[in-house]
Coordinates of C-alpha atoms in Angstrom, one line a residue:
Chain X
X60 CA 33.6 -0.9 -10.5
X61 CA 31.0 -2.4 -8.2
X62 CA 28.2 -4.4 -9.8
X63 CA 25.8 -3.7 -6.9
X64 CA 24.6 -0.3 -8.1
X65 CA 23.7 -1.2 -11.7
X66 CA 21.2 0.6 -13.9
X67 CA 17.5 -0.3 -13.4
X68 CA 16.9 -3.9 -14.8
X69 CA 14.8 -4.5 -17.9
X70 CA 11.9 -6.0 -16.0
X71 CA 10.7 -9.3 -14.5
X72 CA 11.6 -10.9 -11.2
X73 CA 15.1 -10.9 -9.8
X74 CA 16.2 -13.9 -7.7
X75 CA 19.3 -12.4 -6.1
X76 CA 18.2 -12.7 -2.5
X77 CA 16.7 -16.3 -2.7
X78 CA 19.9 -18.0 -1.5
X79 CA 20.4 -15.5 1.3
X80 CA 16.8 -15.8 2.5
X81 CA 17.0 -19.6 2.4
X82 CA 20.1 -19.4 4.5
X83 CA 18.3 -17.1 7.0
X84 CA 15.4 -19.5 7.1
X85 CA 17.7 -22.4 7.9
X86 CA 19.1 -20.4 10.8
X87 CA 15.6 -20.4 12.2
X88 CA 14.5 -16.9 11.2
X89 CA 11.0 -17.2 9.8
X90 CA 9.8 -15.4 6.7
X91 CA 7.4 -12.5 7.4
X92 CA 3.7 -12.7 6.5
X93 CA 2.5 -10.8 3.4
X94 CA -0.5 -8.5 3.1
X95 CA -3.3 -10.7 2.0
X96 CA -6.8 -9.6 1.0
X97 CA -8.8 -12.2 3.0
X98 CA -11.7 -11.2 0.9
X99 CA -15.1 -11.7 -0.6
X100 CA -15.2 -11.0 -4.3
X101 CA -18.2 -11.7 -6.6
X102 CA -19.5 -11.1 -10.1
X103 CA -22.7 -11.7 -11.9
X104 CA -24.1 -11.3 -15.4
X105 CA -27.4 -9.4 -15.7
X106 CA -29.4 -8.5 -18.7
X107 CA -27.4 -5.5 -19.9
X108 CA -23.9 -6.4 -18.7
X109 CA -21.8 -7.4 -15.7
X110 CA -21.8 -6.4 -12.0
X111 CA -18.7 -6.9 -9.9
X112 CA -18.5 -6.5 -6.1
X113 CA -15.8 -6.7 -3.4
X114 CA -15.3 -6.0 0.3
X115 CA -12.6 -3.6 1.5
X116 CA -10.6 -5.3 4.2
X117 CA -6.8 -6.0 3.9
X118 CA -5.3 -8.3 6.5
X119 CA -1.8 -9.1 7.7
X120 CA -2.2 -12.3 9.6
X121 CA -5.0 -11.7 12.1
X122 CA -4.6 -7.9 12.1
X123 CA -6.6 -5.6 9.8
X124 CA -4.0 -3.5 7.9
X125 CA -6.3 -1.5 5.7
X126 CA -9.9 -0.9 6.5
X127 CA -10.8 0.6 3.2
X128 CA -8.6 -0.8 0.4
X129 CA -9.6 -1.1 -3.3
X130 CA -10.0 -4.6 -4.6
X131 CA -11.7 -3.8 -7.9
X132 CA -8.8 -3.1 -10.3
X133 CA -9.1 -1.3 -13.7
X134 CA -8.0 -3.4 -16.7
X135 CA -9.6 -1.5 -19.6
X136 CA -12.4 1.1 -19.8
X137 CA -14.8 -1.8 -20.4
X138 CA -13.1 -4.5 -18.3
X139 CA -12.6 -4.6 -14.5
X140 CA -11.0 -7.3 -12.3
X141 CA -11.5 -8.1 -8.6
X142 CA -8.5 -9.7 -6.8
X143 CA -8.1 -12.0 -3.8
X144 CA -4.9 -13.6 -2.4
X145 CA -1.6 -11.9 -1.8
X146 CA -2.2 -8.2 -2.3
X147 CA 1.1 -7.4 -4.0
X148 CA 0.5 -10.2 -6.6
X149 CA -3.1 -9.1 -7.5
X150 CA -2.0 -5.5 -7.8
X151 CA 1.1 -6.3 -9.9
X152 CA -0.6 -8.8 -12.2
X153 CA -3.6 -6.6 -12.9
X154 CA -1.4 -3.5 -13.5
X155 CA 0.8 -5.5 -15.9
X156 CA -2.1 -7.0 -17.9
X157 CA -3.8 -3.6 -18.0
X158 CA -0.6 -2.1 -19.6
X159 CA -0.4 -5.0 -22.0
X160 CA -4.1 -4.4 -23.0
X161 CA -3.4 -0.7 -23.6
X162 CA -0.5 -1.5 -25.9
X163 CA -2.7 -4.1 -27.7
X164 CA -5.4 -1.4 -28.1
X165 CA -2.9 0.9 -29.7
X166 CA -1.7 -1.9 -32.0
X167 CA -5.1 -3.1 -33.1
X168 CA -7.1 0.1 -32.9
X169 CA -10.0 -1.7 -31.3
X170 CA -11.7 -2.0 -27.9
X171 CA -10.2 -4.7 -25.7
X172 CA -12.0 -8.1 -25.4
X173 CA -12.4 -9.8 -22.1
X174 CA -11.0 -13.1 -23.4
X175 CA -7.7 -11.2 -24.3
X176 CA -7.4 -10.1 -20.7
X177 CA -8.2 -13.7 -19.6
X178 CA -5.6 -15.3 -21.8
X179 CA -2.9 -12.8 -20.7
X180 CA -3.7 -13.4 -17.0
X181 CA -3.9 -17.2 -17.2
X182 CA -0.7 -17.6 -19.2
X183 CA 1.2 -15.4 -16.7
X184 CA -0.1 -17.2 -13.7
X185 CA 0.4 -20.7 -15.2
X186 CA 4.0 -20.0 -16.0
X187 CA 4.7 -19.2 -12.3
X188 CA 3.0 -22.5 -11.3
X189 CA 0.8 -21.0 -8.6
X190 CA 3.6 -19.1 -6.8
X191 CA 2.1 -15.8 -7.9
X192 CA -0.9 -16.1 -5.6
X193 CA -3.7 -14.2 -7.3
X194 CA -7.3 -15.4 -7.5
X195 CA -9.3 -13.1 -9.8
X196 CA -12.9 -12.5 -10.9
X197 CA -12.7 -10.8 -14.3
X198 CA -15.7 -9.2 -15.9
X199 CA -16.5 -6.9 -18.8
X200 CA -18.6 -6.1 -21.8
X201 CA -17.1 -6.1 -25.3
X202 CA -18.3 -6.4 -28.9
X203 CA -19.2 -10.0 -28.4
X204 CA -21.3 -9.3 -25.3
X205 CA -21.0 -9.5 -21.5
X206 CA -18.5 -12.0 -20.0
X207 CA -17.6 -13.1 -16.5
X208 CA -14.6 -15.4 -15.7
X209 CA -12.7 -16.6 -12.6
X210 CA -9.0 -17.2 -12.7
X211 CA -7.2 -19.4 -10.1
X212 CA -3.6 -18.9 -9.0
X213 CA -2.4 -22.0 -10.9
X214 CA -3.8 -20.6 -14.2
X215 CA -7.1 -22.5 -14.6
X216 CA -10.2 -20.4 -15.6
X217 CA -14.0 -20.8 -15.5
X218 CA -16.6 -19.0 -17.5
X219 CA -19.8 -18.5 -15.4
X220 CA -23.0 -16.5 -15.1
X221 CA -22.2 -15.8 -11.4
X222 CA -19.0 -16.3 -9.5
X223 CA -17.5 -15.8 -6.0
X224 CA -13.8 -16.1 -4.8
X225 CA -11.9 -15.5 -1.7
X226 CA -12.3 -16.7 1.9
X227 CA -15.9 -15.3 2.0
X228 CA -16.8 -17.1 -1.2
X229 CA -19.0 -19.7 0.4
X230 CA -21.1 -17.1 2.3
X231 CA -21.5 -15.1 -0.9
X232 CA -22.2 -18.2 -3.1
X233 CA -25.1 -19.2 -0.7
X234 CA -26.8 -15.8 -1.5
X235 CA -26.2 -16.2 -5.2
X236 CA -27.4 -19.8 -5.4
X237 CA -30.7 -19.0 -3.6
X238 CA -31.5 -15.7 -5.4
X239 CA -29.8 -15.6 -8.8
X240 CA -32.0 -15.8 -11.9
X241 CA -31.3 -14.9 -15.6
X242 CA -32.3 -11.5 -16.9
X243 CA -31.9 -9.5 -13.8
X244 CA -32.3 -5.8 -14.1
X245 CA -29.6 -3.3 -13.1
X246 CA -31.1 -2.5 -9.6
X247 CA -31.7 -6.2 -8.9
X248 CA -28.2 -7.1 -9.9
X249 CA -26.6 -4.4 -7.7
X250 CA -28.8 -5.4 -4.8
X251 CA -27.9 -9.1 -5.2
X252 CA -24.2 -8.3 -5.4
X253 CA -24.3 -6.1 -2.3
X254 CA -26.3 -8.7 -0.4
X255 CA -23.6 -11.4 -1.3
X256 CA -20.7 -9.1 -0.2
X257 CA -22.5 -8.3 3.0
X258 CA -22.9 -12.0 3.7
X259 CA -19.1 -12.3 3.3
X260 CA -18.4 -9.2 5.5
X261 CA -20.6 -10.3 8.4
X262 CA -19.9 -14.1 8.3
X263 CA -16.2 -14.4 7.2
X264 CA -13.5 -13.0 9.5
X265 CA -11.1 -12.3 6.6
X266 CA -13.6 -9.9 4.9
X267 CA -15.0 -6.7 6.4
X268 CA -15.7 -3.0 6.2
X269 CA -17.5 -1.6 3.1
X270 CA -19.0 -2.8 -0.1
X271 CA -17.5 -1.7 -3.5
X272 CA -19.6 -2.3 -6.6
X273 CA -18.7 -1.9 -10.3
X274 CA -21.4 -2.0 -13.0
X275 CA -20.2 -2.5 -16.6
X276 CA -22.6 -2.2 -19.5
X277 CA -22.1 -1.6 -23.3
X278 CA -20.4 1.8 -23.6
X279 CA -20.6 2.7 -19.9
X280 CA -18.9 1.7 -16.7
X281 CA -19.8 2.9 -13.2
X282 CA -17.4 2.3 -10.3
X283 CA -19.5 2.8 -7.1
X284 CA -16.7 3.0 -4.5
X285 CA -18.0 2.5 -1.0
X286 CA -21.5 1.8 -2.3
X287 CA -22.5 0.7 1.2
X288 CA -20.9 1.4 4.5
X289 CA -22.5 -1.1 6.9
X290 CA -19.7 -0.8 9.5
X291 CA -19.4 2.8 10.6
X292 CA -17.1 3.8 13.5
X293 CA -19.4 4.7 16.3
X294 CA -17.3 4.2 19.4
X295 CA -14.9 7.2 19.1
X296 CA -15.7 10.0 21.5
X297 CA -16.3 13.3 19.9
X298 CA -13.7 15.0 22.0
X299 CA -11.0 12.5 21.2
X300 CA -7.7 12.6 23.1
X301 CA -6.1 16.0 23.5
X302 CA -2.5 16.5 24.6
X303 CA -1.3 19.7 26.1
X304 CA 1.5 21.4 24.3
X305 CA 4.8 20.5 25.9
X306 CA 3.5 17.2 27.3
X307 CA 6.2 15.2 25.4
X308 CA 9.8 15.6 26.7
X309 CA 12.1 16.7 24.0
X310 CA 15.8 16.3 24.1
X311 CA 16.7 18.5 21.2
X312 CA 15.0 20.3 18.3
X313 CA 16.3 21.2 14.9
X314 CA 14.4 23.5 12.6
X315 CA 15.2 23.7 8.9
X316 CA 13.5 26.4 6.9
X317 CA 12.5 25.1 3.4
X318 CA 13.5 27.6 0.8
X319 CA 11.1 28.0 -2.1
X320 CA 12.8 26.5 -5.1
X321 CA 14.0 29.0 -7.7
X322 CA 11.7 28.8 -10.8
X323 CA 13.5 28.9 -14.2
X324 CA 11.1 30.8 -16.4
X325 CA 11.5 31.1 -20.2
X326 CA 14.9 32.6 -20.9
X327 CA 16.0 34.5 -23.9
X328 CA 17.9 32.7 -26.5
X329 CA 21.6 33.4 -26.5
X330 CA 22.7 36.2 -28.8
X331 CA 24.5 34.7 -31.8
Chain I
X971 CA 11.8 -15.8 15.9
X972 CA 10.8 -14.0 12.7
X973 CA 13.3 -12.2 10.5
X974 CA 11.4 -9.0 11.2
X975 CA 12.1 -9.3 14.9
X976 CA 15.9 -9.6 14.4
X977 CA 16.6 -5.9 14.8
X978 CA 13.3 -4.5 16.2
X979 CA 11.7 -1.3 14.9
X980 CA 8.7 1.0 15.0
X981 CA 7.7 3.6 12.4
X982 CA 4.5 5.6 12.2
X983 CA 3.4 8.5 9.9
X984 CA 0.3 10.7 10.4
X985 CA -1.5 13.3 8.3
X986 CA -2.3 16.8 9.7
X987 CA -3.6 20.0 8.3
X988 CA -1.3 20.8 5.4
X989 CA 1.5 19.0 7.1
X990 CA 2.5 15.5 8.0
X991 CA 4.6 13.8 10.8
X992 CA 6.8 10.7 10.6
X993 CA 8.4 9.1 13.6
X994 CA 10.5 6.1 14.5
X995 CA 12.1 4.6 17.5
X996 CA 15.9 4.6 18.0
X997 CA 16.9 1.2 19.1
X998 CA 19.0 -1.2 17.0
X999 CA 19.3 -4.6 18.4
X1000 CA 20.6 -8.1 17.6
X1001 CA 17.8 -10.2 18.8
X1002 CA 17.5 -9.4 22.5
X1003 CA 20.8 -7.5 22.9
X1004 CA 20.7 -3.7 22.2
X1005 CA 23.6 -2.6 20.0
X1006 CA 22.8 1.1 19.4
X1007 CA 20.4 3.7 20.8
X1008 CA 20.7 6.3 18.1
X1009 CA 19.8 4.4 15.0
X1010 CA 18.2 6.4 12.2
X1011 CA 15.2 4.7 10.4
X1012 CA 13.6 7.8 8.8
X1013 CA 15.5 9.2 5.8
X1014 CA 15.1 12.2 3.6
X1015 CA 14.6 11.7 -0.1
X1016 CA 14.0 15.4 -0.9
X1017 CA 12.9 18.4 1.1
X1018 CA 9.3 17.4 1.1
X1019 CA 9.5 13.5 0.9
X1020 CA 10.7 11.2 3.6
X1021 CA 10.8 7.4 3.8
X1022 CA 10.9 5.3 7.1
X1023 CA 12.1 1.8 6.8
X1024 CA 11.3 -0.9 9.4
X1025 CA 12.4 -4.5 9.5
X1026 CA 15.8 -5.9 8.9
X1027 CA 18.2 -3.0 9.3
X1028 CA 20.7 -4.1 6.6
X1029 CA 17.9 -4.4 4.0
X1030 CA 16.5 -1.0 5.1
X1031 CA 19.9 0.6 4.5
X1032 CA 20.4 -1.1 1.1
X1033 CA 16.8 -0.3 0.0
X1034 CA 17.3 3.3 1.1
X1035 CA 20.5 3.6 -1.0
X1036 CA 18.8 2.1 -4.1
X1037 CA 15.9 4.4 -3.7
X1038 CA 18.1 7.5 -3.4
X1039 CA 20.1 6.4 -6.4
X1040 CA 16.9 6.1 -8.5
X1041 CA 15.6 9.4 -7.3
X1042 CA 18.8 11.2 -8.2
X1043 CA 18.7 9.7 -11.7
X1044 CA 15.1 11.0 -11.9
X1045 CA 16.1 14.4 -10.8
X1046 CA 18.8 14.6 -13.5
X1047 CA 16.4 13.5 -16.2
X1048 CA 13.3 15.4 -15.2
X1049 CA 15.0 18.4 -13.5
X1050 CA 12.5 18.3 -10.6
X1051 CA 11.8 16.3 -7.5
X1052 CA 9.6 13.2 -7.6
X1053 CA 6.0 13.4 -6.4
X1054 CA 5.2 11.3 -3.4
X1055 CA 2.7 9.1 -5.4
X1056 CA 5.3 8.4 -8.1
X1057 CA 7.9 7.6 -5.4
X1058 CA 5.5 5.2 -3.7
X1059 CA 5.1 3.4 -7.1
X1060 CA 8.9 3.3 -7.5
X1061 CA 9.4 1.7 -4.0
X1062 CA 6.5 -0.8 -4.7
X1063 CA 8.2 -1.9 -8.0
X1064 CA 11.6 -2.2 -6.4
X1065 CA 10.1 -4.5 -3.7
X1066 CA 8.0 -6.6 -6.1
X1067 CA 10.9 -7.2 -8.3
X1068 CA 12.2 -9.4 -5.5
X1069 CA 8.9 -11.2 -5.1
X1070 CA 10.4 -14.6 -4.5
X1071 CA 13.4 -13.5 -2.4
X1072 CA 12.2 -10.3 -0.8
X1073 CA 13.8 -7.5 1.1
X1074 CA 12.7 -7.9 4.7
X1075 CA 11.6 -4.3 5.0
X1076 CA 8.3 -2.4 5.4
X1077 CA 8.6 1.1 4.1
X1078 CA 6.5 4.0 5.3
X1079 CA 6.4 6.9 2.8
X1080 CA 5.3 10.4 3.7
X1081 CA 5.5 13.6 1.6
X1082 CA 3.8 16.8 0.5
X1083 CA 2.5 16.5 -3.0
X1084 CA 0.9 18.9 -5.4
X1085 CA -0.4 22.0 -3.7
X1086 CA 1.4 20.8 -0.5
X1087 CA -1.3 18.1 0.0
X1088 CA 0.0 15.6 2.6
X1089 CA 0.4 12.0 1.3
X1090 CA 1.2 8.9 3.3
X1091 CA 1.5 5.3 2.4
X1092 CA 3.0 2.0 3.5
X1093 CA 3.8 -1.2 1.6
X1094 CA 4.3 -4.7 2.9
X1095 CA 7.6 -6.4 2.2
X1096 CA 6.4 -7.4 -1.3
X1097 CA 5.3 -3.9 -2.4
X1098 CA 1.5 -4.0 -2.0
X1099 CA 0.7 -0.3 -1.5
X1100 CA -1.6 0.7 1.2
X1101 CA -2.7 4.4 1.0
X1102 CA -4.3 5.9 4.0
X1103 CA -5.8 9.3 4.8
X1104 CA -5.1 9.2 8.5
X1105 CA -2.1 7.2 9.6
X1106 CA 0.2 4.3 8.7
X1107 CA 2.3 2.1 10.9
X1108 CA 5.0 -0.6 10.5
X1109 CA 7.5 -2.5 12.6
X1110 CA 7.5 -5.0 15.5
X1111 CA 5.3 -2.6 17.5
X1112 CA 2.8 -2.3 14.7
X1113 CA -0.1 -4.0 16.5
X1114 CA 0.2 -1.6 19.5
X1115 CA 0.7 1.3 17.1
X1116 CA -2.6 0.4 15.2
X1117 CA -4.4 0.6 18.5
X1118 CA -2.8 3.7 19.8
X1119 CA -3.2 5.7 16.6
X1120 CA -6.7 4.5 16.0
X1121 CA -7.8 6.1 19.4
X1122 CA -5.5 9.1 19.5
X1123 CA -5.8 10.3 15.9
X1124 CA -8.0 13.3 15.0
X1125 CA -8.3 14.7 11.5
X1126 CA -6.9 18.2 10.6
X1127 CA -4.5 18.7 13.5
X1128 CA -2.1 21.7 13.5
X1129 CA 1.6 20.8 13.4
X1130 CA 2.2 21.3 17.2
X1131 CA -0.8 19.2 18.1
X1132 CA 0.2 16.6 15.5
X1133 CA 3.7 16.4 17.1
X1134 CA 2.2 15.7 20.5
X1135 CA -0.2 13.1 19.2
X1136 CA 2.3 11.1 17.2
X1137 CA 4.9 11.2 20.0
X1138 CA 2.4 10.0 22.6
X1139 CA 1.2 7.2 20.2
X1140 CA 4.7 6.1 19.5
X1141 CA 5.8 6.1 23.1
X1142 CA 2.7 4.3 24.3
X1143 CA 3.2 1.6 21.7
X1144 CA 6.9 1.0 22.0
X1145 CA 6.6 0.7 25.8
X1146 CA 4.6 -2.4 25.1
X1147 CA 7.2 -3.9 22.7
X1148 CA 10.5 -5.3 24.0
X1149 CA 12.3 -4.9 20.7
X1150 CA 11.7 -1.2 20.0
X1151 CA 12.0 2.0 22.0
X1152 CA 15.0 3.7 23.6
X1153 CA 13.7 7.2 22.7
X1154 CA 12.1 8.5 19.5
X1155 CA 12.8 10.6 16.5
X1156 CA 10.0 12.7 15.2
X1157 CA 9.9 14.9 12.1
X1158 CA 7.0 17.3 11.4
X1159 CA 7.0 18.7 7.9
X1160 CA 5.0 21.8 6.8
X1161 CA 5.3 23.6 3.5
X1162 CA 7.7 26.1 5.0
X1163 CA 9.8 24.3 7.5
X1164 CA 10.9 20.9 8.9
X1165 CA 11.2 20.3 12.6
X1166 CA 13.2 17.3 13.7
X1167 CA 12.9 16.4 17.4
X1168 CA 14.5 13.7 19.5
X1169 CA 12.1 12.7 22.3
X1170 CA 13.0 11.2 25.6
X1171 CA 11.6 7.7 26.3
X1172 CA 12.0 4.8 28.6
X1173 CA 15.5 3.2 28.1
X1174 CA 14.5 -0.3 28.7

């Protein structure tokens, strides 16, 4: 009985291929690059809650792999998290903590608190000693008020009134440091976040495309996907390329008709 | 040389009007030597769902077998086929499980979902999903493919026009990549039929 095709494992990482991959690396075959979210992610606290912002470019080395990806991840109805670093790590860690928060909500019967999400994230990241490369800006509003935290890949956290992370963090922080003040209104908060993200988009090569914004207040969350599109595609000609039918040389064609599947409707119970 | 360039590959998928097309090159090489010119990289999962796997060929075949195994178990339990979105999450999880010793594979998933709505997606070798509404590419020729598809793609193309566009984009890109090419294999799937075509390309 072959052990290769076993049943789906119970969860967690599997290290089967580490030895094989190390052997291949010794032979001179370099590891491939991962999808990174170069990124500018920001958050700030305003008078009624928290505003989070992110750009939408995903890079693979110097190439733009996705021009409009989503970097603001759902954690709980009142908590959202922006992620920078290795895309697979930010997605997996935010999905996992989001599920854990849901189970916790069922167990306690209460709305999730931001510090719960924070502790779950930092303990997971610390236990992997920085190898799970996820840098996060976590924000939300719970019974104790609005909160904004940053989480670093090694597991350290900061609690701040305004925060930026990612390769575009310096560009965005310059905007925040000059224009942030306490007690901003909703419109001022959204405008400041959008300005900070735009600073990252235009000045940092790892960030680009559009601005996503998420506004969280007590009892209400608004996810403004593609709030601003400062980089529209203007160079494409309206006619586009058109190829005449039969331009490509075909060696052989095989056509398979797809049969509509037989629907099993409610059957009669068997006669006793 | 990177592990991804060991065998050479090119896979692309595009969305059309109520249909999708997925195409791959046919070369299998061992670094610079060509070993086969009829290698299949695009596999069927069920009638309306296909997966193309670029990268190291041995990992592509193993991953395909694991994915088909999981899908068959799903079919037995749920008595229906998997939706493309669910399948993409399954592939993403299988890849992320091996986060610290990954499969050297970049899958491209293409299928018709609810109401025959076309769905395409690609993931990197760790499972980070990248959904797109127009086209997705992967393989050694991916940089050329990005450029070719970006200029040749138009939204809402009919199946015949989509076939021409994806074939021309694939040919143009693999001609600029030493490690992929030797013909192409293109599948166009509509809600009623599947057309598989082998296209003639430069054999160098």
